[in-house]
């Protein structure tokens, strides 16, 4: 109860990593934490990937998606609307796909 939001997030992630998974799903991993803690969580996620762990990140923050992802899956009405390689991907394309507007 006395830890910051960022430290709480780190502890939750550490508990799951203790099970030595091959894939980890992080749902809104930086929601509600300050910018410094966000950078630390992003750095930690990059370290996990460098160690061979697959990270699936669910996020509603477009800069986070574009900055952290190799591949982006856009969901619309509970279904996969499109899958993109992140090379050259922009926020406008993601928003149009999510809204069902031809990109």
JSON list of C-alpha atoms in Angstrom, two decimals, residues 24-79:
[
{"chain": "A", "resi": 24, "resn": "UNK", "atom": "CA", "xyz": [3.93, -12.67, -20.83]},
{"chain": "A", "resi": 25, "resn": "UNK", "atom": "CA", "xyz": [0.86, -10.53, -21.51]},
{"chain": "A", "resi": 26, "resn": "UNK", "atom": "CA", "xyz": [0.97, -7.01, -20.09]},
{"chain": "A", "resi": 27, "resn": "UNK", "atom": "CA", "xyz": [-2.40, -5.24, -20.15]},
{"chain": "A", "resi": 28, "resn": "UNK", "atom": "CA", "xyz": [-1.95, -1.46, -19.92]},
{"chain": "A", "resi": 29, "resn": "UNK", "atom": "CA", "xyz": [1.41, -1.86, -18.13]},
{"chain": "A", "resi": 30, "resn": "UNK", "atom": "CA", "xyz": [1.98, 1.87, -17.72]},
{"chain": "A", "resi": 31, "resn": "UNK", "atom": "CA", "xyz": [-1.54, 3.08, -16.99]},
{"chain": "A", "resi": 32, "resn": "UNK", "atom": "CA", "xyz": [-1.65, 5.55, -14.14]},
{"chain": "A", "resi": 33, "resn": "UNK", "atom": "CA", "xyz": [2.09, 5.82, -13.52]},
{"chain": "A", "resi": 34, "resn": "UNK", "atom": "CA", "xyz": [4.41, 8.80, -13.91]},
{"chain": "A", "resi": 35, "resn": "UNK", "atom": "CA", "xyz": [6.67, 9.38, -16.91]},
{"chain": "A", "resi": 36, "resn": "UNK", "atom": "CA", "xyz": [9.83, 8.21, -15.10]},
{"chain": "A", "resi": 37, "resn": "UNK", "atom": "CA", "xyz": [8.18, 4.96, -14.07]},
{"chain": "A", "resi": 38, "resn": "UNK", "atom": "CA", "xyz": [6.84, 4.49, -17.61]},
{"chain": "A", "resi": 39, "resn": "UNK", "atom": "CA", "xyz": [10.37, 4.74, -18.97]},
{"chain": "A", "resi": 40, "resn": "UNK", "atom": "CA", "xyz": [11.53, 2.19, -16.40]},
{"chain": "A", "resi": 41, "resn": "UNK", "atom": "CA", "xyz": [8.73, -0.25, -17.33]},
{"chain": "A", "resi": 42, "resn": "UNK", "atom": "CA", "xyz": [9.50, 0.21, -21.05]},
{"chain": "A", "resi": 43, "resn": "UNK", "atom": "CA", "xyz": [13.18, -0.45, -20.38]},
{"chain": "A", "resi": 44, "resn": "UNK", "atom": "CA", "xyz": [12.31, -3.53, -18.38]},
{"chain": "A", "resi": 45, "resn": "UNK", "atom": "CA", "xyz": [10.07, -4.82, -21.19]},
{"chain": "A", "resi": 46, "resn": "UNK", "atom": "CA", "xyz": [12.91, -4.31, -23.69]},
{"chain": "A", "resi": 47, "resn": "UNK", "atom": "CA", "xyz": [15.25, -6.28, -21.41]},
{"chain": "A", "resi": 48, "resn": "UNK", "atom": "CA", "xyz": [12.77, -9.16, -21.26]},
{"chain": "A", "resi": 49, "resn": "UNK", "atom": "CA", "xyz": [12.56, -9.28, -25.05]},
{"chain": "A", "resi": 50, "resn": "UNK", "atom": "CA", "xyz": [16.37, -9.16, -25.31]},
{"chain": "A", "resi": 51, "resn": "UNK", "atom": "CA", "xyz": [16.46, -12.20, -23.01]},
{"chain": "A", "resi": 52, "resn": "UNK", "atom": "CA", "xyz": [14.17, -14.12, -25.36]},
{"chain": "A", "resi": 53, "resn": "UNK", "atom": "CA", "xyz": [10.81, -13.66, -23.63]},
{"chain": "A", "resi": 54, "resn": "UNK", "atom": "CA", "xyz": [7.84, -12.86, -25.86]},
{"chain": "A", "resi": 55, "resn": "UNK", "atom": "CA", "xyz": [5.89, -9.86, -24.58]},
{"chain": "A", "resi": 56, "resn": "UNK", "atom": "CA", "xyz": [2.33, -9.17, -25.67]},
{"chain": "A", "resi": 57, "resn": "UNK", "atom": "CA", "xyz": [1.42, -5.64, -24.64]},
{"chain": "A", "resi": 58, "resn": "UNK", "atom": "CA", "xyz": [-2.16, -4.40, -24.65]},
{"chain": "A", "resi": 59, "resn": "UNK", "atom": "CA", "xyz": [-2.27, -0.62, -24.65]},
{"chain": "A", "resi": 60, "resn": "UNK", "atom": "CA", "xyz": [-4.61, 2.21, -25.52]},
{"chain": "A", "resi": 61, "resn": "UNK", "atom": "CA", "xyz": [-1.73, 4.70, -25.76]},
{"chain": "A", "resi": 62, "resn": "UNK", "atom": "CA", "xyz": [-0.69, 5.15, -29.40]},
{"chain": "A", "resi": 63, "resn": "UNK", "atom": "CA", "xyz": [2.80, 6.53, -28.66]},
{"chain": "A", "resi": 64, "resn": "UNK", "atom": "CA", "xyz": [3.46, 3.51, -26.44]},
{"chain": "A", "resi": 65, "resn": "UNK", "atom": "CA", "xyz": [2.24, 1.11, -29.11]},
{"chain": "A", "resi": 66, "resn": "UNK", "atom": "CA", "xyz": [4.31, 2.73, -31.84]},
{"chain": "A", "resi": 67, "resn": "UNK", "atom": "CA", "xyz": [7.39, 3.07, -29.65]},
{"chain": "A", "resi": 68, "resn": "UNK", "atom": "CA", "xyz": [7.44, -0.41, -28.11]},
{"chain": "A", "resi": 69, "resn": "UNK", "atom": "CA", "xyz": [6.00, -2.80, -30.68]},
{"chain": "A", "resi": 70, "resn": "UNK", "atom": "CA", "xyz": [7.53, -4.89, -33.45]},
{"chain": "A", "resi": 71, "resn": "UNK", "atom": "CA", "xyz": [4.09, -5.93, -34.63]},
{"chain": "A", "resi": 72, "resn": "UNK", "atom": "CA", "xyz": [0.69, -4.35, -33.95]},
{"chain": "A", "resi": 73, "resn": "UNK", "atom": "CA", "xyz": [-2.64, -6.15, -33.95]},
{"chain": "A", "resi": 74, "resn": "UNK", "atom": "CA", "xyz": [-5.65, -3.81, -34.13]},
{"chain": "A", "resi": 75, "resn": "UNK", "atom": "CA", "xyz": [-8.86, -5.18, -32.66]},
{"chain": "A", "resi": 76, "resn": "UNK", "atom": "CA", "xyz": [-12.30, -3.90, -33.62]},
{"chain": "A", "resi": 77, "resn": "UNK", "atom": "CA", "xyz": [-15.57, -5.16, -32.15]},
{"chain": "A", "resi": 78, "resn": "UNK", "atom": "CA", "xyz": [-13.82, -8.16, -30.60]},
{"chain": "A", "resi": 79, "resn": "UNK", "atom": "CA", "xyz": [-12.12, -9.26, -33.80]}
]
